[in-house]
PDB file of C-alpha atoms in Angstrom:
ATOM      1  CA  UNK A   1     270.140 172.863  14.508  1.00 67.00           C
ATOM      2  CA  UNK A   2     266.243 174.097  14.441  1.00 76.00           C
ATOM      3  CA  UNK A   3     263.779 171.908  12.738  1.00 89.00           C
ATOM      4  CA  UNK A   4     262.871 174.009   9.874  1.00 96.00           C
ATOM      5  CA  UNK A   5     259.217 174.378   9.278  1.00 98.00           C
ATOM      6  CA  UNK A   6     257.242 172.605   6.910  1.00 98.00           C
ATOM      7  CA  UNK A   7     254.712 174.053   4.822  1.00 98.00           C
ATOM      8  CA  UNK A   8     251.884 172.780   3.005  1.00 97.00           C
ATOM      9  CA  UNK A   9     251.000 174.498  -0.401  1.00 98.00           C
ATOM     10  CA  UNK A  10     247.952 173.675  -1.896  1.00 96.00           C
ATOM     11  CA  UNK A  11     247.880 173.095  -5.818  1.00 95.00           C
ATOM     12  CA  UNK A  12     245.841 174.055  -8.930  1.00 90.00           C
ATOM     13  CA  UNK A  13     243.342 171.400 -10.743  1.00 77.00           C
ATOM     14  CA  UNK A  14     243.984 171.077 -14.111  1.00 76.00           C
ATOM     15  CA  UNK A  15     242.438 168.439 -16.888  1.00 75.00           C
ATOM     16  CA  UNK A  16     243.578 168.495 -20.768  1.00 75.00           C
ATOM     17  CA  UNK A  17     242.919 165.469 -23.161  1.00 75.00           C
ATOM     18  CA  UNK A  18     241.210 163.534 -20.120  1.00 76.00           C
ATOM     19  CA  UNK A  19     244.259 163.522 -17.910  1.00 81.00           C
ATOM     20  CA  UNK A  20     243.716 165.398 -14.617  1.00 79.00           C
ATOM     21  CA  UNK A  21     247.170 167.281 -13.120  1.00 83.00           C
ATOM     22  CA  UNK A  22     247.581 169.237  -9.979  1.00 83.00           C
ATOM     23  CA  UNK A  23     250.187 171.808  -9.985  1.00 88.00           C
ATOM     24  CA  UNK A  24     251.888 174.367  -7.629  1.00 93.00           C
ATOM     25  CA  UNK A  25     253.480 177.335  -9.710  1.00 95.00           C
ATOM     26  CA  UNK A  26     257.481 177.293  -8.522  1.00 96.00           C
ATOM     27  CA  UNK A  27     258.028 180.680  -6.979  1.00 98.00           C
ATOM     28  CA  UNK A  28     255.372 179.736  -4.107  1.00 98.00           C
ATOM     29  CA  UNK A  29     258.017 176.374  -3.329  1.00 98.00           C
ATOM     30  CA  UNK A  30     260.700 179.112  -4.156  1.00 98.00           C
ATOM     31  CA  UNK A  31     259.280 181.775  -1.513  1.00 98.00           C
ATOM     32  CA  UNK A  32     259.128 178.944   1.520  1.00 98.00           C
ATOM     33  CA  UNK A  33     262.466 177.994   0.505  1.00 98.00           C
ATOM     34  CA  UNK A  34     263.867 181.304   0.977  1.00 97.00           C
ATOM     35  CA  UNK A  35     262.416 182.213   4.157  1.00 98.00           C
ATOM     36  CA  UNK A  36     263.617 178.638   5.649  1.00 97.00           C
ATOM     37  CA  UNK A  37     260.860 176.824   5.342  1.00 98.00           C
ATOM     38  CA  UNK A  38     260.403 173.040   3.697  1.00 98.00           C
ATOM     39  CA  UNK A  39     257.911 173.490   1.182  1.00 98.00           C
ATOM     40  CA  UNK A  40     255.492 169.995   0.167  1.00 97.00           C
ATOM     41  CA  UNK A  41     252.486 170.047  -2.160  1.00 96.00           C
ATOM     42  CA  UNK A  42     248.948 168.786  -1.421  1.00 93.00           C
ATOM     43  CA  UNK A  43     246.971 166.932  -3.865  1.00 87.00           C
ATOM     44  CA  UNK A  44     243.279 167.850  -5.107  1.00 80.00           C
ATOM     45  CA  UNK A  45     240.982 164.937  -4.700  1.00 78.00           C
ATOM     46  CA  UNK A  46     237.587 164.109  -5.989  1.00 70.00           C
ATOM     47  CA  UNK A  47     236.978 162.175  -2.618  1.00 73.00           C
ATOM     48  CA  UNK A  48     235.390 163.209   1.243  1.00 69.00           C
ATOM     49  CA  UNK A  49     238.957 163.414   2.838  1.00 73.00           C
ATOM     50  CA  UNK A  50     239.918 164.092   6.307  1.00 81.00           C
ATOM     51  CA  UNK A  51     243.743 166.218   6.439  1.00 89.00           C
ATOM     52  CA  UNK A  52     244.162 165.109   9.556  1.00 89.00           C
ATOM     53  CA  UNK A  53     247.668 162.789   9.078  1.00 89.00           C
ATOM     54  CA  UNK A  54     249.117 165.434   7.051  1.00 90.00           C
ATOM     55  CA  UNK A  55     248.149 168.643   9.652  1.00 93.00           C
ATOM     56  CA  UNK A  56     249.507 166.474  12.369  1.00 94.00           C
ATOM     57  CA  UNK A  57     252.771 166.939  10.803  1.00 94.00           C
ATOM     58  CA  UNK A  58     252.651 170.286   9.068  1.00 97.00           C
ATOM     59  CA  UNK A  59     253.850 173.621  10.602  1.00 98.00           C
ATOM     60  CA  UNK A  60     251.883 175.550   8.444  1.00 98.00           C
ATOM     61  CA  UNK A  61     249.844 175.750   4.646  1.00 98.00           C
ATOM     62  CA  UNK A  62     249.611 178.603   1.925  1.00 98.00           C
ATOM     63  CA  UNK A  63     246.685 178.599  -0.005  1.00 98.00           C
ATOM     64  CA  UNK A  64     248.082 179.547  -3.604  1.00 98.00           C
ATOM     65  CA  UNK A  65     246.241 181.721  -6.372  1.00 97.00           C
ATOM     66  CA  UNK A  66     244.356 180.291  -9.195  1.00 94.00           C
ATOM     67  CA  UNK A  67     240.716 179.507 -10.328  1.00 94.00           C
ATOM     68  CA  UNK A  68     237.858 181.447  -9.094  1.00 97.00           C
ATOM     69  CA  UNK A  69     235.314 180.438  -6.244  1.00 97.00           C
ATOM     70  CA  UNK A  70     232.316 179.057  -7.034  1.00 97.00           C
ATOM     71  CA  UNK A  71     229.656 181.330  -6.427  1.00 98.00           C
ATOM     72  CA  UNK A  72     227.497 179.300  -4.496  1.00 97.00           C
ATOM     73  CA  UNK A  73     229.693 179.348  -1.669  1.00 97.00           C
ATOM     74  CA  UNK A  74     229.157 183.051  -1.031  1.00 97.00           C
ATOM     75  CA  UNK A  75     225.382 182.665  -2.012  1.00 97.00           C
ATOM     76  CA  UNK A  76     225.432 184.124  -5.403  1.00 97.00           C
ATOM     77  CA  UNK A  77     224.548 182.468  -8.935  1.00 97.00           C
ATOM     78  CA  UNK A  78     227.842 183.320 -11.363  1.00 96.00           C
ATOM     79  CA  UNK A  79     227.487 186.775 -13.564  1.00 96.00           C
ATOM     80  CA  UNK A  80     229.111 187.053 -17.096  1.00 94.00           C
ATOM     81  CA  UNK A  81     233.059 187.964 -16.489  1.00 92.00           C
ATOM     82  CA  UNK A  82     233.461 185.158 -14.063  1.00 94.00           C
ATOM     83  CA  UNK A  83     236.220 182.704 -14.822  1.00 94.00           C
ATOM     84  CA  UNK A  84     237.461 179.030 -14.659  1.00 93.00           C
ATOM     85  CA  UNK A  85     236.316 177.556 -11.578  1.00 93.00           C
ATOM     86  CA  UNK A  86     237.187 174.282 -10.217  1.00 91.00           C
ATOM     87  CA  UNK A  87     234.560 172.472  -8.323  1.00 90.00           C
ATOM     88  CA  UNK A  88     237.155 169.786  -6.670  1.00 89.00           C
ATOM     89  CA  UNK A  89     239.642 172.320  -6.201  1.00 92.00           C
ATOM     90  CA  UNK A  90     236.814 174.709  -3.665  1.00 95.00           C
ATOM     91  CA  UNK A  91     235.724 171.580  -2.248  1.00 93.00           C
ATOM     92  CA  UNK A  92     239.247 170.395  -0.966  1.00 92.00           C
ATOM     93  CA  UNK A  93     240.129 173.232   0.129  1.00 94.00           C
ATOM     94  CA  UNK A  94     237.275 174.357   1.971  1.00 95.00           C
ATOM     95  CA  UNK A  95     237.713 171.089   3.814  1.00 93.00           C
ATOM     96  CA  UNK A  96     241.386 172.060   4.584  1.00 94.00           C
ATOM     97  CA  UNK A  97     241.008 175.047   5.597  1.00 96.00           C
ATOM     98  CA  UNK A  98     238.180 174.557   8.181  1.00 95.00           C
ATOM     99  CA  UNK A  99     240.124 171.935   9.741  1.00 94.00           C
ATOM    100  CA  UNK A 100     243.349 173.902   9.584  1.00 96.00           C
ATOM    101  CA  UNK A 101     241.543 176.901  11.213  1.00 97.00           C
ATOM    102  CA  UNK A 102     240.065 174.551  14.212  1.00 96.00           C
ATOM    103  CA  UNK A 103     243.439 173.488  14.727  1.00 96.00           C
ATOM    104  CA  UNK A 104     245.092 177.001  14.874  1.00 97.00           C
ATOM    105  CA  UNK A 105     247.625 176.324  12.157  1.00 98.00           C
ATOM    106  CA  UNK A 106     249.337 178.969  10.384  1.00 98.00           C
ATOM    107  CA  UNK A 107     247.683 180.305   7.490  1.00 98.00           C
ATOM    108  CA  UNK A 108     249.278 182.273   4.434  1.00 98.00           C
ATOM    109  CA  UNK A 109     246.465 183.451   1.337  1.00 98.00           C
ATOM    110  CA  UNK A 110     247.737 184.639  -1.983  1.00 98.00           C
ATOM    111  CA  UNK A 111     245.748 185.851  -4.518  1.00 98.00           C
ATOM    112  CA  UNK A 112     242.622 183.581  -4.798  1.00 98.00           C
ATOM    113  CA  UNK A 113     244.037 182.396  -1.382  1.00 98.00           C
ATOM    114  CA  UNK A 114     243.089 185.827   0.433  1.00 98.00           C
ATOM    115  CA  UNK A 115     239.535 185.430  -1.406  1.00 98.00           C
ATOM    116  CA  UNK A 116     239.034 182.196  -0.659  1.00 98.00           C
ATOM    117  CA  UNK A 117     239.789 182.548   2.919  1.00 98.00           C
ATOM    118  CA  UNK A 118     237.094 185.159   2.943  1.00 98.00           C
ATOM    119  CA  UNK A 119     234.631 183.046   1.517  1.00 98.00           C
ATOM    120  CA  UNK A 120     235.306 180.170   3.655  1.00 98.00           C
ATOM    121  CA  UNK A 121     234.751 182.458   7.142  1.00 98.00           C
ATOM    122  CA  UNK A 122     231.783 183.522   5.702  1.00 98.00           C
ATOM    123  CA  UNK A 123     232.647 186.656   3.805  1.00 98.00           C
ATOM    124  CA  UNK A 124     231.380 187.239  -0.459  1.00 98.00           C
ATOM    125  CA  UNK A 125     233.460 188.829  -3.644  1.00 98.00           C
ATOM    126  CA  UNK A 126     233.236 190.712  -6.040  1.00 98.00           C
ATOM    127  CA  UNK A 127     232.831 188.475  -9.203  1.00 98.00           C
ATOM    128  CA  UNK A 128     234.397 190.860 -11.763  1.00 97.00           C
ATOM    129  CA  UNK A 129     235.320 194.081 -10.467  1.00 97.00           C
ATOM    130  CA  UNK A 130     235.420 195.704 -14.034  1.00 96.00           C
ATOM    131  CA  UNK A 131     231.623 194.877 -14.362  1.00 96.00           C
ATOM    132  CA  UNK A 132     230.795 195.287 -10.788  1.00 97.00           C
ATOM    133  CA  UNK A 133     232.448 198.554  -9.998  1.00 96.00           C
ATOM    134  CA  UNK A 134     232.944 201.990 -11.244  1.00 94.00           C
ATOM    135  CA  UNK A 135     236.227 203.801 -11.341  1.00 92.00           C
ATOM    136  CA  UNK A 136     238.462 200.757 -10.498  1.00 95.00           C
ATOM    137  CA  UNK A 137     241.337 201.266 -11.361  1.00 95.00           C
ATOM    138  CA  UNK A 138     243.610 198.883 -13.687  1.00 95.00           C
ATOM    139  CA  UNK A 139     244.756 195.396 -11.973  1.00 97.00           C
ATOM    140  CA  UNK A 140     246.146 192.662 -14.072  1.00 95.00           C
ATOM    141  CA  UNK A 141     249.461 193.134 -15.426  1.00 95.00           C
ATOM    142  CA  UNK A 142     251.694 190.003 -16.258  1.00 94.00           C
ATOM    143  CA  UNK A 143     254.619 192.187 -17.639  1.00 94.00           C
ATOM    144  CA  UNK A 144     254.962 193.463 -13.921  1.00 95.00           C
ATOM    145  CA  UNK A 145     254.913 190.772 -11.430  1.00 96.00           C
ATOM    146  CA  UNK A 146     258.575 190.605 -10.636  1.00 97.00           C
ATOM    147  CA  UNK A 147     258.884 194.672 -10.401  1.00 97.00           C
ATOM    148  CA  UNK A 148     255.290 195.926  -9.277  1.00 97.00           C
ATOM    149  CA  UNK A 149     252.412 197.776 -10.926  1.00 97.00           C
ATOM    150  CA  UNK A 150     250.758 199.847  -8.509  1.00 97.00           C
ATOM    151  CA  UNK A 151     251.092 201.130  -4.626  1.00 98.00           C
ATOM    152  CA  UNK A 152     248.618 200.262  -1.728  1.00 98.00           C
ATOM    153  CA  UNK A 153     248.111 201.912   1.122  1.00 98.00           C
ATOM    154  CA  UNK A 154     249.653 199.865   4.194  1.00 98.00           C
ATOM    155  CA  UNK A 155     246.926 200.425   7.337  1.00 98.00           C
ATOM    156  CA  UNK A 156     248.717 201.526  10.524  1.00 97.00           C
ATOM    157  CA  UNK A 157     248.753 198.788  12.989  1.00 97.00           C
ATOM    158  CA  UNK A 158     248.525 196.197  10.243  1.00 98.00           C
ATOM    159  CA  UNK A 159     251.419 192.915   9.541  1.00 98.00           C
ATOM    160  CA  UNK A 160     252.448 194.689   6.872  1.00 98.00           C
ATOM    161  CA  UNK A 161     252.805 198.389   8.319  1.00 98.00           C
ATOM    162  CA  UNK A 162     254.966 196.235  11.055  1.00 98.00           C
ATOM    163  CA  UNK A 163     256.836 194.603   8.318  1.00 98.00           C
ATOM    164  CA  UNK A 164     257.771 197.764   5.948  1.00 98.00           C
ATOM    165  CA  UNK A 165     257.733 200.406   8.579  1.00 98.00           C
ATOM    166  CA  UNK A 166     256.144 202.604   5.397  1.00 98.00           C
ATOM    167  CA  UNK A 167     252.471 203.659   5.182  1.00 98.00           C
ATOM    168  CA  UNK A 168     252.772 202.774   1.186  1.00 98.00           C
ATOM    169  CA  UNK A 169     254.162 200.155  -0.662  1.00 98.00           C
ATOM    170  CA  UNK A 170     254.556 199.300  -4.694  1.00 98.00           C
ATOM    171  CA  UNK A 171     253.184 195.915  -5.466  1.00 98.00           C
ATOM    172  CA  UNK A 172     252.364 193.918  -8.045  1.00 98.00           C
ATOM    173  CA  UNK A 173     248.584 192.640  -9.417  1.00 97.00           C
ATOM    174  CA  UNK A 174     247.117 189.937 -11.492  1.00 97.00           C
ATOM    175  CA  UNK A 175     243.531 189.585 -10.220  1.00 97.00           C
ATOM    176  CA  UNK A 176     239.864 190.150 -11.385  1.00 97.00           C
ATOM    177  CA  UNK A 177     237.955 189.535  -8.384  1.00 97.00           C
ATOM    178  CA  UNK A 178     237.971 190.836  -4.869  1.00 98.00           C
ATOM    179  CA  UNK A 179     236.768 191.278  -1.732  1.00 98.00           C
ATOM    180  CA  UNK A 180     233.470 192.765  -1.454  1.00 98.00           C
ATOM    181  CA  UNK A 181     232.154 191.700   2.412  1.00 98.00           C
ATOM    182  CA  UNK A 182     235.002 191.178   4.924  1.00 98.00           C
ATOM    183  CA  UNK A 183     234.320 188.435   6.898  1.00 98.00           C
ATOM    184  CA  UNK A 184     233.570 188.086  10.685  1.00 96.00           C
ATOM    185  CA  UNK A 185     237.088 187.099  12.321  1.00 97.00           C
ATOM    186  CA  UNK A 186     239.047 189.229   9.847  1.00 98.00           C
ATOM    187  CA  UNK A 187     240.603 192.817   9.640  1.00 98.00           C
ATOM    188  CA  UNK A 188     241.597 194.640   6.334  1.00 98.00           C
ATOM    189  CA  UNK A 189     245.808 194.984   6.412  1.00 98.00           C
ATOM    190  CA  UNK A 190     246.318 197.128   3.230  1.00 98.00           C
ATOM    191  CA  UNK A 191     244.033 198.684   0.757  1.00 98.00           C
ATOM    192  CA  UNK A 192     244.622 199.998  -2.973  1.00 98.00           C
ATOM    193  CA  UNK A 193     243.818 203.682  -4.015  1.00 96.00           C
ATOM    194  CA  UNK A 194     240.233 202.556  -5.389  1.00 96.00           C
ATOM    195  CA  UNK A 195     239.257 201.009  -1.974  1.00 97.00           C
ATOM    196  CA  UNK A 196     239.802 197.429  -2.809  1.00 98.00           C
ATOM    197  CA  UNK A 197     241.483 195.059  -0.069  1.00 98.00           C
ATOM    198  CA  UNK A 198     244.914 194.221  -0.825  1.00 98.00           C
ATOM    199  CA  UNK A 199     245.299 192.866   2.499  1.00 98.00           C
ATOM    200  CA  UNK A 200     243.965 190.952   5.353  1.00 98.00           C
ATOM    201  CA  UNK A 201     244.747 189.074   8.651  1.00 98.00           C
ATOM    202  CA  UNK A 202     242.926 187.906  11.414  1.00 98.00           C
ATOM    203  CA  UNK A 203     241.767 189.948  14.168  1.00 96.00           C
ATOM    204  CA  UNK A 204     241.070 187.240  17.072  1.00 94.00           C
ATOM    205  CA  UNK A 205     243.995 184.074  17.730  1.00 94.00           C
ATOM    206  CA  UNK A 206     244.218 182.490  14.656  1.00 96.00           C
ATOM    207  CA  UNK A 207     247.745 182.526  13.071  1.00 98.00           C
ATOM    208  CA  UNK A 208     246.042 183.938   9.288  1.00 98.00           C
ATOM    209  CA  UNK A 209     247.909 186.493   7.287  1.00 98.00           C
ATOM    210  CA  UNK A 210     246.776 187.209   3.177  1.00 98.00           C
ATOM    211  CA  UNK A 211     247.902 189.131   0.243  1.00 98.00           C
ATOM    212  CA  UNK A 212     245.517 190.134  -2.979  1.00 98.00           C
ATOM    213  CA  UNK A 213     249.110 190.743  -4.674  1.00 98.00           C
ATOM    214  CA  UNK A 214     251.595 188.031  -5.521  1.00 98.00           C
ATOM    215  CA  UNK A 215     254.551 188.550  -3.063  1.00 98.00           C
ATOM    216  CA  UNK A 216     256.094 185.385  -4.040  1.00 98.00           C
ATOM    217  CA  UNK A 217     256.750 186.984  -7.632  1.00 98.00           C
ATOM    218  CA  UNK A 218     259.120 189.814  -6.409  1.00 98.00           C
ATOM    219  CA  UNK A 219     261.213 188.174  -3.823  1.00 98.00           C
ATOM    220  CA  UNK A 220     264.050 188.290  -6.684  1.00 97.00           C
ATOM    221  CA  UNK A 221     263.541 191.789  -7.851  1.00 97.00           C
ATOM    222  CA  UNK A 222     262.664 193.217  -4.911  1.00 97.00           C
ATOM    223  CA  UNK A 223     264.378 191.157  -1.812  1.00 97.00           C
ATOM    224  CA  UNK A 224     262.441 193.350   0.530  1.00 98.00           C
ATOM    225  CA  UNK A 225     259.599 191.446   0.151  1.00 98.00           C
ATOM    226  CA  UNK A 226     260.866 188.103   1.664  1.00 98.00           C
ATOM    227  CA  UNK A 227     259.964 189.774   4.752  1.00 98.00           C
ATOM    228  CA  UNK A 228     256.249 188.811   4.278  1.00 98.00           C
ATOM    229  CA  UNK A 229     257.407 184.941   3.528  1.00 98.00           C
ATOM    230  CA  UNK A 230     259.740 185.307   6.523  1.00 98.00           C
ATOM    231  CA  UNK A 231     257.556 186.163   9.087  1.00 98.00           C
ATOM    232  CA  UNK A 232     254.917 183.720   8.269  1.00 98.00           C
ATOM    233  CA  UNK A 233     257.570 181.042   8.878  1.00 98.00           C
ATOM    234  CA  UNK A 234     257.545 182.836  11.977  1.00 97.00           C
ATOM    235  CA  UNK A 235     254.247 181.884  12.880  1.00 97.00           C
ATOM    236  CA  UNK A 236     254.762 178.867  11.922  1.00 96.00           C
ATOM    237  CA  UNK A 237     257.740 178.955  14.662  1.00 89.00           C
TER     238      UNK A 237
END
């Protein structure tokens, strides 16, 4: 029998009434499960840590949605509209990811993962697309994660054009920030009717694949999209 992969998700920082949680939001474990994968959480930490021991044994790590970025790390000071950042969170992860990346480990972005990967090669956002842009369309709606909310446009060429075989495809969206510079390394997958990215992977060798939509919401209501989940385990193979 094949050693399934195992996949490192990273977690959300949360502190109410002093106590400090990190938490991973069950249809990301539920996605990896799925697609044959072993899914294990990583901890936020306040401390300098090194991820060596645990990418020694990982196959591969999805960097989940969540907070926004910090600014800073794009070289901008924070505009009104911006949300709840966490400081430990951007730290951690920025120290994952670079290390991850050297090492040529698989890499899945969702949501404030695709952003963050962005960021973290170098690339900015937008901070709040409804202040920062005219004629964007609508994109947050929690009533339609499971079903899907509006369509993208699927760039020829692109993991996901491979994936579908379909130059459009209905998806789901629950984000205020975006994309604004692409950065060096990466090439835009999918776009929405407005112009914003919806999707990106790298262009050179590095195993990276991301979604601005939340794929791991619809794999019930719309089985089709395991495929994305399936061929990052893939990847990781």
């Amino acid at each position: 029998m094949k050693k399934k992969p195992i996949i490192a998700l990273t977690t959300e920082h949360h502190t109410s009434n002093n106590d400090k949680s990190v938490i991973t939001n069950y249809p990301y474990i539920d996605s990896i499960v799925c697609a044959g994968g072993v899914p294990i959480l990583l901890p936020l930490t306040d401390e300098e840590v090194s991820y060596e021991d645990v990418l020694s044994f990982v196959d591969g790590i999805v960097f989940i949605g969540g907070e926004d970025i910090l600014p800073c790390y794009y070289g901008e000071d924070p505009i009104k509209g911006i949300g709840e950042i966490s400081v430990v969170r951007d730290r951690s992860e920025l120290a994952l990811f670079h290390q991850a990346y050297q090492k040529k480990i698989p890499i899945l972005g969702i949501c404030r993962g695709l952003q963050f990967i962005n960021v973290a090669l170098g690339g900015s956002l937008y901070q709040d697309i409804d202040r920062q842009l005219e004629n964007v369309n609508a994109h947050v709606s929690e009533t339609t994660l499971e079903h899907g909310f509006h369509s993208i446009l699927l760039h020829e060429g692109g993991f996901l054009h491979k994936l579908f075989e379909t130059d459009r495809l209905l998806v789901n969206s629950y984000h205020h920030q975006a994309i604004k510079e692409l950065a060096k390394g990466l090439k835009v997958a999918a776009t929405s009717s407005d112009g914003l990215i919806e999707a990106i992977e790298s262009c050179d060798e590095h195993p990276l694949i991301a979604t601005q939509f939340h794929p791991e919401r619809m794999i019930h209501a719309r089985k089709e999209i395991r495929k994305i989940f399936e061929y990052f385990i893939e990847m990781t193979r």
